[in-house]
Amino acid sequence: MRRIGVFDSGVGGLSVTKELINARVFEQIIYYGDTARVPYGVKDQNTIIRYALEAVEFFKNFEIDLLIVACNTVSAYALDEMRAQSNFKILGVVEPGVEAVVSTDISLDAQILVLATHATITSGAYQSALQHRGYSNIAAKTTGLFVPIVEEGLYSGAILDATIEHYLSACKQPDAIILGCTHFPLIKDQISRYFNNKSLIIHSGEAISMQLLEEFGEIDKNLKTEIKLFASQNPEALKQTAKDWLT
Ligand code: DGL
């Protein structure tokens, strides 16, 4: 059986899980959300690494073929440390997100806007990976308030509109927007609409699923992926969110 682990700071990684289910590459997904300690995006590097290493220990209880770090914040800070402590392959979402930009036909001087948590933006992970691939016009914006807004289920309405205005009004019209946080795909349409639907939207969860599909191949068109959900606090709430987001 092909079994994959998905780790996130909380419920947000379900947006990546949804893409993995659609890719039909794995028969079983073991999801672990550190719901007791979310958000990671406001924490410092040492704390993020410590929590990430605890997650590695959790996944050692399962025979997984690989672990997807769905959390952009953890992907930005802790992959090397996690890899050093694990006996399974670990993939983050930053590189696939950047590769998804590369796979489009946007030019190297296109305006690229990265939206992510404070920690992810401060790490410079997306910015340096994009620069490394030759992109020169990169704007990076911390938009952490989107996280609790999505967790509250406010996927549209006045609060979201005001927050989008607050964060994005000073941004130049982007050619591409990287949704560098697990929660942002749930408000993708609103972000896109703010820029008159003229920007290419890159979702790193979608990007990693495409990469895995290419690497492993689809198992079966009718595959029903089994999902086992674990949380460090209130697993019932995670299961409820999974029902809402995955259907
Ligand atoms: N999962 C986090 C990320 O993708 C967002 C939530 C948090 O701050 O923990 O960066």
PDB file of C-alpha atoms and ligand atoms in Angstrom:
ATOM      1  CA  MET A   1       0.000   0.000   0.000  1.00  0.00           C
ATOM      2  CA  ARG A   2       1.269   3.474  -0.873  1.00  0.00           C
ATOM      3  CA  ARG A   3       1.018   5.489   2.319  1.00  0.00           C
ATOM      4  CA  ILE A   4       1.931   9.158   2.672  1.00  0.00           C
ATOM      5  CA  GLY A   5       2.133  11.446   5.682  1.00  0.00           C
ATOM      6  CA  VAL A   6       0.945  15.047   5.622  1.00  0.00           C
ATOM      7  CA  PHE A   7       2.080  17.402   8.363  1.00  0.00           C
ATOM      8  CA  ASP A   8       0.768  20.865   9.051  1.00  0.00           C
ATOM      9  CA  SER A   9       0.666  23.285  11.952  1.00  0.00           C
ATOM     10  CA  GLY A  10      -3.109  22.826  12.064  1.00  0.00           C
ATOM     11  CA  VAL A  11      -6.063  22.301   9.766  1.00  0.00           C
ATOM     12  CA  GLY A  12      -4.623  24.276   6.825  1.00  0.00           C
ATOM     13  CA  GLY A  13      -2.786  21.300   5.350  1.00  0.00           C
ATOM     14  CA  LEU A  14      -6.172  19.874   4.417  1.00  0.00           C
ATOM     15  CA  SER A  15      -5.999  22.180   1.374  1.00  0.00           C
ATOM     16  CA  VAL A  16      -2.912  20.230   0.274  1.00  0.00           C
ATOM     17  CA  THR A  17      -4.576  16.933   1.237  1.00  0.00           C
ATOM     18  CA  LYS A  18      -7.453  17.778  -1.083  1.00  0.00           C
ATOM     19  CA  GLU A  19      -5.042  18.128  -3.992  1.00  0.00           C
ATOM     20  CA  LEU A  20      -3.360  14.846  -3.063  1.00  0.00           C
ATOM     21  CA  ILE A  21      -6.718  13.057  -3.030  1.00  0.00           C
ATOM     22  CA  ASN A  22      -7.522  14.477  -6.474  1.00  0.00           C
ATOM     23  CA  ALA A  23      -4.155  13.276  -7.792  1.00  0.00           C
ATOM     24  CA  ARG A  24      -5.044   9.660  -6.787  1.00  0.00           C
ATOM     25  CA  VAL A  25      -1.432   8.784  -6.135  1.00  0.00           C
ATOM     26  CA  PHE A  26      -1.656   7.410  -2.592  1.00  0.00           C
ATOM     27  CA  GLU A  27      -3.986   4.832  -1.094  1.00  0.00           C
ATOM     28  CA  GLN A  28      -3.688   6.127   2.430  1.00  0.00           C
ATOM     29  CA  ILE A  29      -2.939   9.569   3.874  1.00  0.00           C
ATOM     30  CA  ILE A  30      -1.918   9.965   7.505  1.00  0.00           C
ATOM     31  CA  TYR A  31      -2.621  13.595   8.418  1.00  0.00           C
ATOM     32  CA  TYR A  32      -1.208  15.202  11.532  1.00  0.00           C
ATOM     33  CA  GLY A  33      -2.092  18.768  12.488  1.00  0.00           C
ATOM     34  CA  ASP A  34      -0.474  20.396  15.485  1.00  0.00           C
ATOM     35  CA  THR A  35      -3.735  22.119  16.371  1.00  0.00           C
ATOM     36  CA  ALA A  36      -2.663  22.673  19.980  1.00  0.00           C
ATOM     37  CA  ARG A  37       0.138  25.002  18.908  1.00  0.00           C
ATOM     38  CA  VAL A  38      -1.057  26.614  15.660  1.00  0.00           C
ATOM     39  CA  PRO A  39      -0.187  29.218  14.356  1.00  0.00           C
ATOM     40  CA  TYR A  40       3.460  28.524  13.599  1.00  0.00           C
ATOM     41  CA  GLY A  41       3.704  31.584  11.374  1.00  0.00           C
ATOM     42  CA  VAL A  42       4.249  33.931  14.316  1.00  0.00           C
ATOM     43  CA  LYS A  43       6.834  31.744  16.076  1.00  0.00           C
ATOM     44  CA  ASP A  44      10.628  31.890  15.940  1.00  0.00           C
ATOM     45  CA  GLN A  45      12.920  29.548  14.037  1.00  0.00           C
ATOM     46  CA  ASN A  46      14.013  27.422  17.023  1.00  0.00           C
ATOM     47  CA  THR A  47      10.429  26.837  18.094  1.00  0.00           C
ATOM     48  CA  ILE A  48       9.317  25.912  14.570  1.00  0.00           C
ATOM     49  CA  ILE A  49      12.201  23.437  14.252  1.00  0.00           C
ATOM     50  CA  ARG A  50      11.471  21.896  17.681  1.00  0.00           C
ATOM     51  CA  TYR A  51       7.798  21.370  16.833  1.00  0.00           C
ATOM     52  CA  ALA A  52       8.697  19.984  13.394  1.00  0.00           C
ATOM     53  CA  LEU A  53      11.062  17.426  14.926  1.00  0.00           C
ATOM     54  CA  GLU A  54       8.313  16.280  17.267  1.00  0.00           C
ATOM     55  CA  ALA A  55       6.143  15.717  14.205  1.00  0.00           C
ATOM     56  CA  VAL A  56       8.876  13.537  12.680  1.00  0.00           C
ATOM     57  CA  GLU A  57       8.731  11.374  15.817  1.00  0.00           C
ATOM     58  CA  PHE A  58       4.949  11.099  15.430  1.00  0.00           C
ATOM     59  CA  PHE A  59       5.254   9.860  11.846  1.00  0.00           C
ATOM     60  CA  LYS A  60       7.816   7.225  12.839  1.00  0.00           C
ATOM     61  CA  ASN A  61       4.823   5.288  14.226  1.00  0.00           C
ATOM     62  CA  PHE A  62       3.584   4.666  10.678  1.00  0.00           C
ATOM     63  CA  GLU A  63       5.203   3.046   7.707  1.00  0.00           C
ATOM     64  CA  ILE A  64       4.964   6.007   5.362  1.00  0.00           C
ATOM     65  CA  ASP A  65       6.615   6.147   1.956  1.00  0.00           C
ATOM     66  CA  LEU A  66       7.147   9.852   2.269  1.00  0.00           C
ATOM     67  CA  LEU A  67       6.171  12.866   4.328  1.00  0.00           C
ATOM     68  CA  ILE A  68       4.743  16.007   2.791  1.00  0.00           C
ATOM     69  CA  VAL A  69       5.302  19.098   4.868  1.00  0.00           C
ATOM     70  CA  ALA A  70       2.188  20.984   3.818  1.00  0.00           C
ATOM     71  CA  CYS A  71       3.001  23.911   6.074  1.00  0.00           C
ATOM     72  CA  ASN A  72       4.918  26.633   4.246  1.00  0.00           C
ATOM     73  CA  THR A  73       6.325  27.961   7.517  1.00  0.00           C
ATOM     74  CA  VAL A  74       7.851  24.580   8.426  1.00  0.00           C
ATOM     75  CA  SER A  75       8.977  24.066   4.819  1.00  0.00           C
ATOM     76  CA  ALA A  76      10.805  27.397   5.017  1.00  0.00           C
ATOM     77  CA  TYR A  77      12.672  26.638   8.253  1.00  0.00           C
ATOM     78  CA  ALA A  78      12.915  23.011   9.244  1.00  0.00           C
ATOM     79  CA  LEU A  79      13.307  20.637   6.284  1.00  0.00           C
ATOM     80  CA  ASP A  80      17.035  19.977   6.754  1.00  0.00           C
ATOM     81  CA  GLU A  81      16.624  19.231  10.458  1.00  0.00           C
ATOM     82  CA  MET A  82      13.626  16.985   9.800  1.00  0.00           C
ATOM     83  CA  ARG A  83      15.464  15.060   7.086  1.00  0.00           C
ATOM     84  CA  ALA A  84      18.428  14.518   9.388  1.00  0.00           C
ATOM     85  CA  GLN A  85      16.143  12.831  11.954  1.00  0.00           C
ATOM     86  CA  SER A  86      13.939  10.712   9.750  1.00  0.00           C
ATOM     87  CA  ASN A  87      14.214   7.453   7.862  1.00  0.00           C
ATOM     88  CA  PHE A  88      11.647   8.481   5.238  1.00  0.00           C
ATOM     89  CA  LYS A  89      11.751  10.999   2.417  1.00  0.00           C
ATOM     90  CA  ILE A  90      10.474  14.492   3.258  1.00  0.00           C
ATOM     91  CA  LEU A  91       9.201  17.083   0.777  1.00  0.00           C
ATOM     92  CA  GLY A  92       8.222  20.666   1.477  1.00  0.00           C
ATOM     93  CA  VAL A  93       5.965  22.972  -0.501  1.00  0.00           C
ATOM     94  CA  VAL A  94       8.224  25.959  -1.230  1.00  0.00           C
ATOM     95  CA  GLU A  95      10.292  24.407  -4.026  1.00  0.00           C
ATOM     96  CA  PRO A  96       7.266  22.899  -5.848  1.00  0.00           C
ATOM     97  CA  GLY A  97       5.550  26.304  -5.660  1.00  0.00           C
ATOM     98  CA  VAL A  98       8.539  27.975  -7.266  1.00  0.00           C
ATOM     99  CA  GLU A  99       8.835  25.201  -9.867  1.00  0.00           C
ATOM    100  CA  ALA A 100       5.168  25.780 -10.699  1.00  0.00           C
ATOM    101  CA  VAL A 101       6.037  29.404 -11.510  1.00  0.00           C
ATOM    102  CA  VAL A 102       8.948  28.240 -13.664  1.00  0.00           C
ATOM    103  CA  SER A 103       6.647  25.870 -15.572  1.00  0.00           C
ATOM    104  CA  THR A 104       4.476  28.802 -16.713  1.00  0.00           C
ATOM    105  CA  ASP A 105       5.425  31.123 -19.522  1.00  0.00           C
ATOM    106  CA  ILE A 106       5.743  34.260 -17.402  1.00  0.00           C
ATOM    107  CA  SER A 107       8.925  36.198 -18.073  1.00  0.00           C
ATOM    108  CA  LEU A 108      11.820  36.596 -15.672  1.00  0.00           C
ATOM    109  CA  ASP A 109      10.942  40.266 -15.149  1.00  0.00           C
ATOM    110  CA  ALA A 110       7.274  39.537 -14.402  1.00  0.00           C
ATOM    111  CA  GLN A 111       5.890  40.984 -11.176  1.00  0.00           C
ATOM    112  CA  ILE A 112       5.542  38.122  -8.667  1.00  0.00           C
ATOM    113  CA  LEU A 113       3.729  38.609  -5.373  1.00  0.00           C
ATOM    114  CA  VAL A 114       4.332  36.126  -2.549  1.00  0.00           C
ATOM    115  CA  LEU A 115       1.703  36.038   0.205  1.00  0.00           C
ATOM    116  CA  ALA A 116       2.568  34.105   3.365  1.00  0.00           C
ATOM    117  CA  THR A 117       2.889  34.172   7.144  1.00  0.00           C
ATOM    118  CA  HIS A 118       5.311  36.455   8.947  1.00  0.00           C
ATOM    119  CA  ALA A 119       7.787  33.610   9.518  1.00  0.00           C
ATOM    120  CA  THR A 120       7.725  32.402   5.900  1.00  0.00           C
ATOM    121  CA  ILE A 121       8.251  35.888   4.489  1.00  0.00           C
ATOM    122  CA  THR A 122      10.981  36.670   7.031  1.00  0.00           C
ATOM    123  CA  SER A 123      12.819  33.439   6.133  1.00  0.00           C
ATOM    124  CA  GLY A 124      13.159  34.699   2.552  1.00  0.00           C
ATOM    125  CA  ALA A 125      12.678  31.101   1.327  1.00  0.00           C
ATOM    126  CA  TYR A 126      10.356  31.928  -1.574  1.00  0.00           C
ATOM    127  CA  GLN A 127      12.215  35.111  -2.475  1.00  0.00           C
ATOM    128  CA  SER A 128      15.625  33.432  -2.681  1.00  0.00           C
ATOM    129  CA  ALA A 129      14.307  30.363  -4.535  1.00  0.00           C
ATOM    130  CA  LEU A 130      12.653  32.664  -7.093  1.00  0.00           C
ATOM    131  CA  GLN A 131      15.783  34.798  -7.444  1.00  0.00           C
ATOM    132  CA  HIS A 132      17.822  31.652  -7.872  1.00  0.00           C
ATOM    133  CA  ARG A 133      15.576  30.772 -10.841  1.00  0.00           C
ATOM    134  CA  GLY A 134      16.224  34.232 -12.331  1.00  0.00           C
ATOM    135  CA  TYR A 135      13.103  36.182 -11.352  1.00  0.00           C
ATOM    136  CA  SER A 136      13.887  39.773 -10.510  1.00  0.00           C
ATOM    137  CA  ASN A 137      10.610  41.523  -9.589  1.00  0.00           C
ATOM    138  CA  ILE A 138       9.487  39.870  -6.400  1.00  0.00           C
ATOM    139  CA  ALA A 139       7.251  41.461  -3.803  1.00  0.00           C
ATOM    140  CA  ALA A 140       6.675  39.574  -0.546  1.00  0.00           C
ATOM    141  CA  LYS A 141       3.844  40.418   1.789  1.00  0.00           C
ATOM    142  CA  THR A 142       3.060  39.114   5.273  1.00  0.00           C
ATOM    143  CA  THR A 143      -0.677  38.469   5.389  1.00  0.00           C
ATOM    144  CA  GLY A 144      -1.012  36.521   8.630  1.00  0.00           C
ATOM    145  CA  LEU A 145      -4.521  37.747   9.463  1.00  0.00           C
ATOM    146  CA  PHE A 146      -5.856  35.645   6.608  1.00  0.00           C
ATOM    147  CA  VAL A 147      -5.066  32.563   8.749  1.00  0.00           C
ATOM    148  CA  PRO A 148      -7.582  33.181  11.591  1.00  0.00           C
ATOM    149  CA  ILE A 149     -10.078  34.586   9.101  1.00  0.00           C
ATOM    150  CA  VAL A 150     -10.057  31.307   7.161  1.00  0.00           C
ATOM    151  CA  GLU A 151     -10.111  29.298  10.403  1.00  0.00           C
ATOM    152  CA  GLU A 152     -13.258  31.227  11.349  1.00  0.00           C
ATOM    153  CA  GLY A 153     -14.800  30.162   8.053  1.00  0.00           C
ATOM    154  CA  LEU A 154     -15.046  33.771   6.807  1.00  0.00           C
ATOM    155  CA  TYR A 155     -14.342  32.820   3.189  1.00  0.00           C
ATOM    156  CA  SER A 156     -16.162  35.927   1.928  1.00  0.00           C
ATOM    157  CA  GLY A 157     -17.744  39.083   3.324  1.00  0.00           C
ATOM    158  CA  ALA A 158     -16.835  42.434   4.819  1.00  0.00           C
ATOM    159  CA  ILE A 159     -14.074  41.280   7.192  1.00  0.00           C
ATOM    160  CA  LEU A 160     -12.207  39.434   4.468  1.00  0.00           C
ATOM    161  CA  ASP A 161     -12.707  42.286   1.971  1.00  0.00           C
ATOM    162  CA  ALA A 162     -11.365  44.857   4.457  1.00  0.00           C
ATOM    163  CA  THR A 163      -8.348  42.665   5.256  1.00  0.00           C
ATOM    164  CA  ILE A 164      -7.567  42.135   1.580  1.00  0.00           C
ATOM    165  CA  GLU A 165      -7.777  45.895   1.053  1.00  0.00           C
ATOM    166  CA  HIS A 166      -5.552  46.515   4.079  1.00  0.00           C
ATOM    167  CA  TYR A 167      -2.839  44.149   2.890  1.00  0.00           C
ATOM    168  CA  LEU A 168      -2.951  44.440  -0.865  1.00  0.00           C
ATOM    169  CA  SER A 169      -3.882  48.044  -1.653  1.00  0.00           C
ATOM    170  CA  ALA A 170      -0.225  49.098  -1.835  1.00  0.00           C
ATOM    171  CA  CYS A 171       0.787  46.144  -4.055  1.00  0.00           C
ATOM    172  CA  LYS A 172       1.478  46.615  -7.746  1.00  0.00           C
ATOM    173  CA  GLN A 173      -0.706  44.569 -10.087  1.00  0.00           C
ATOM    174  CA  PRO A 174       1.065  41.197 -10.020  1.00  0.00           C
ATOM    175  CA  ASP A 175       1.520  38.899 -13.009  1.00  0.00           C
ATOM    176  CA  ALA A 176       1.606  35.950 -10.629  1.00  0.00           C
ATOM    177  CA  ILE A 177       0.633  35.459  -7.006  1.00  0.00           C
ATOM    178  CA  ILE A 178       2.093  32.629  -4.927  1.00  0.00           C
ATOM    179  CA  LEU A 179      -0.289  31.512  -2.201  1.00  0.00           C
ATOM    180  CA  GLY A 180       2.507  30.639   0.204  1.00  0.00           C
ATOM    181  CA  CYS A 181       0.312  29.499   3.076  1.00  0.00           C
ATOM    182  CA  THR A 182      -1.932  26.479   3.480  1.00  0.00           C
ATOM    183  CA  HIS A 183      -4.976  28.600   4.285  1.00  0.00           C
ATOM    184  CA  PHE A 184      -4.917  30.947   1.328  1.00  0.00           C
ATOM    185  CA  PRO A 185      -6.333  28.599  -1.359  1.00  0.00           C
ATOM    186  CA  LEU A 186      -9.646  28.857   0.499  1.00  0.00           C
ATOM    187  CA  ILE A 187      -9.794  32.597  -0.290  1.00  0.00           C
ATOM    188  CA  LYS A 188      -8.118  32.301  -3.663  1.00  0.00           C
ATOM    189  CA  ASP A 189     -11.098  33.664  -5.624  1.00  0.00           C
ATOM    190  CA  GLN A 190     -11.344  36.776  -3.470  1.00  0.00           C
ATOM    191  CA  ILE A 191      -7.618  37.499  -3.785  1.00  0.00           C
ATOM    192  CA  SER A 192      -7.764  36.930  -7.518  1.00  0.00           C
ATOM    193  CA  ARG A 193     -10.820  39.169  -7.889  1.00  0.00           C
ATOM    194  CA  TYR A 194      -9.044  41.990  -6.042  1.00  0.00           C
ATOM    195  CA  PHE A 195      -6.553  42.040  -8.912  1.00  0.00           C
ATOM    196  CA  ASN A 196      -9.357  41.769 -11.530  1.00  0.00           C
ATOM    197  CA  ASN A 197      -8.611  38.082 -12.118  1.00  0.00           C
ATOM    198  CA  LYS A 198      -5.597  39.128 -14.176  1.00  0.00           C
ATOM    199  CA  SER A 199      -2.915  37.391 -12.113  1.00  0.00           C
ATOM    200  CA  LEU A 200      -1.812  33.822 -12.397  1.00  0.00           C
ATOM    201  CA  ILE A 201      -2.464  32.114  -9.059  1.00  0.00           C
ATOM    202  CA  ILE A 202       0.038  29.532  -7.850  1.00  0.00           C
ATOM    203  CA  HIS A 203      -1.011  27.207  -5.056  1.00  0.00           C
ATOM    204  CA  SER A 204       1.920  25.245  -3.694  1.00  0.00           C
ATOM    205  CA  GLY A 205      -0.308  22.339  -2.583  1.00  0.00           C
ATOM    206  CA  GLU A 206      -1.523  21.928  -6.126  1.00  0.00           C
ATOM    207  CA  ALA A 207       2.079  22.176  -7.335  1.00  0.00           C
ATOM    208  CA  ILE A 208       3.363  19.404  -5.081  1.00  0.00           C
ATOM    209  CA  SER A 209       0.490  17.110  -6.074  1.00  0.00           C
ATOM    210  CA  MET A 210       1.355  17.611  -9.736  1.00  0.00           C
ATOM    211  CA  GLN A 211       4.976  16.781  -8.963  1.00  0.00           C
ATOM    212  CA  LEU A 212       4.006  13.589  -7.104  1.00  0.00           C
ATOM    213  CA  LEU A 213       1.626  12.581  -9.870  1.00  0.00           C
ATOM    214  CA  GLU A 214       4.488  12.828 -12.344  1.00  0.00           C
ATOM    215  CA  GLU A 215       6.866  10.942 -10.044  1.00  0.00           C
ATOM    216  CA  PHE A 216       4.579   8.109  -8.863  1.00  0.00           C
ATOM    217  CA  GLY A 217       1.770   7.995 -11.426  1.00  0.00           C
ATOM    218  CA  GLU A 218      -1.954   7.686 -10.823  1.00  0.00           C
ATOM    219  CA  ILE A 219      -2.993   4.421  -9.136  1.00  0.00           C
ATOM    220  CA  ASP A 220      -6.534   4.181 -10.412  1.00  0.00           C
ATOM    221  CA  LYS A 221      -9.209   6.598 -11.662  1.00  0.00           C
ATOM    222  CA  ASN A 222     -11.641   5.244  -9.060  1.00  0.00           C
ATOM    223  CA  LEU A 223      -9.196   5.246  -6.175  1.00  0.00           C
ATOM    224  CA  LYS A 224     -10.797   6.259  -2.877  1.00  0.00           C
ATOM    225  CA  THR A 225      -7.963   7.502  -0.700  1.00  0.00           C
ATOM    226  CA  GLU A 226      -8.308   6.552   2.944  1.00  0.00           C
ATOM    227  CA  ILE A 227      -7.528   9.436   5.287  1.00  0.00           C
ATOM    228  CA  LYS A 228      -6.544   9.032   8.920  1.00  0.00           C
ATOM    229  CA  LEU A 229      -6.700  12.295  10.823  1.00  0.00           C
ATOM    230  CA  PHE A 230      -4.656  13.062  13.942  1.00  0.00           C
ATOM    231  CA  ALA A 231      -4.378  16.293  15.883  1.00  0.00           C
ATOM    232  CA  SER A 232      -2.482  17.393  18.983  1.00  0.00           C
ATOM    233  CA  GLN A 233      -5.698  18.945  20.284  1.00  0.00           C
ATOM    234  CA  ASN A 234      -9.384  18.458  19.560  1.00  0.00           C
ATOM    235  CA  PRO A 235      -9.210  15.880  16.733  1.00  0.00           C
ATOM    236  CA  GLU A 236     -12.999  16.087  16.417  1.00  0.00           C
ATOM    237  CA  ALA A 237     -12.702  19.718  15.259  1.00  0.00           C
ATOM    238  CA  LEU A 238     -10.119  18.658  12.666  1.00  0.00           C
ATOM    239  CA  LYS A 239     -12.477  15.927  11.442  1.00  0.00           C
ATOM    240  CA  GLN A 240     -15.290  18.454  11.113  1.00  0.00           C
ATOM    241  CA  THR A 241     -13.075  20.846   9.127  1.00  0.00           C
ATOM    242  CA  ALA A 242     -12.013  17.931   6.936  1.00  0.00           C
ATOM    243  CA  LYS A 243     -15.684  17.222   6.186  1.00  0.00           C
ATOM    244  CA  ASP A 244     -16.208  20.871   5.205  1.00  0.00           C
ATOM    245  CA  TRP A 245     -13.027  21.336   3.168  1.00  0.00           C
ATOM    246  CA  LEU A 246     -12.597  17.959   1.506  1.00  0.00           C
ATOM    247  CA  THR A 247     -16.104  17.609   0.095  1.00  0.00           C
TER     248      THR A 247
HETATM  249  N1  DGL B   1       0.291  26.224   7.907  1.00  0.00           N
HETATM  250  C1  DGL B   1       0.871  27.555   7.981  1.00  0.00           C
HETATM  251  C2  DGL B   1       1.629  27.846   6.676  1.00  0.00           C
HETATM  252  O1  DGL B   1       1.353  27.296   5.614  1.00  0.00           O
HETATM  253  C3  DGL B   1      -0.178  28.614   8.228  1.00  0.00           C
HETATM  254  C4  DGL B   1      -0.742  28.610   9.629  1.00  0.00           C
HETATM  255  C5  DGL B   1       0.277  28.883  10.701  1.00  0.00           C
HETATM  256  O2  DGL B   1       0.727  30.038  10.843  1.00  0.00           O
HETATM  257  O3  DGL B   1       0.629  27.936  11.379  1.00  0.00           O
HETATM  258  O4  DGL B   1       2.536  28.639   6.701  1.00  0.00           O
END
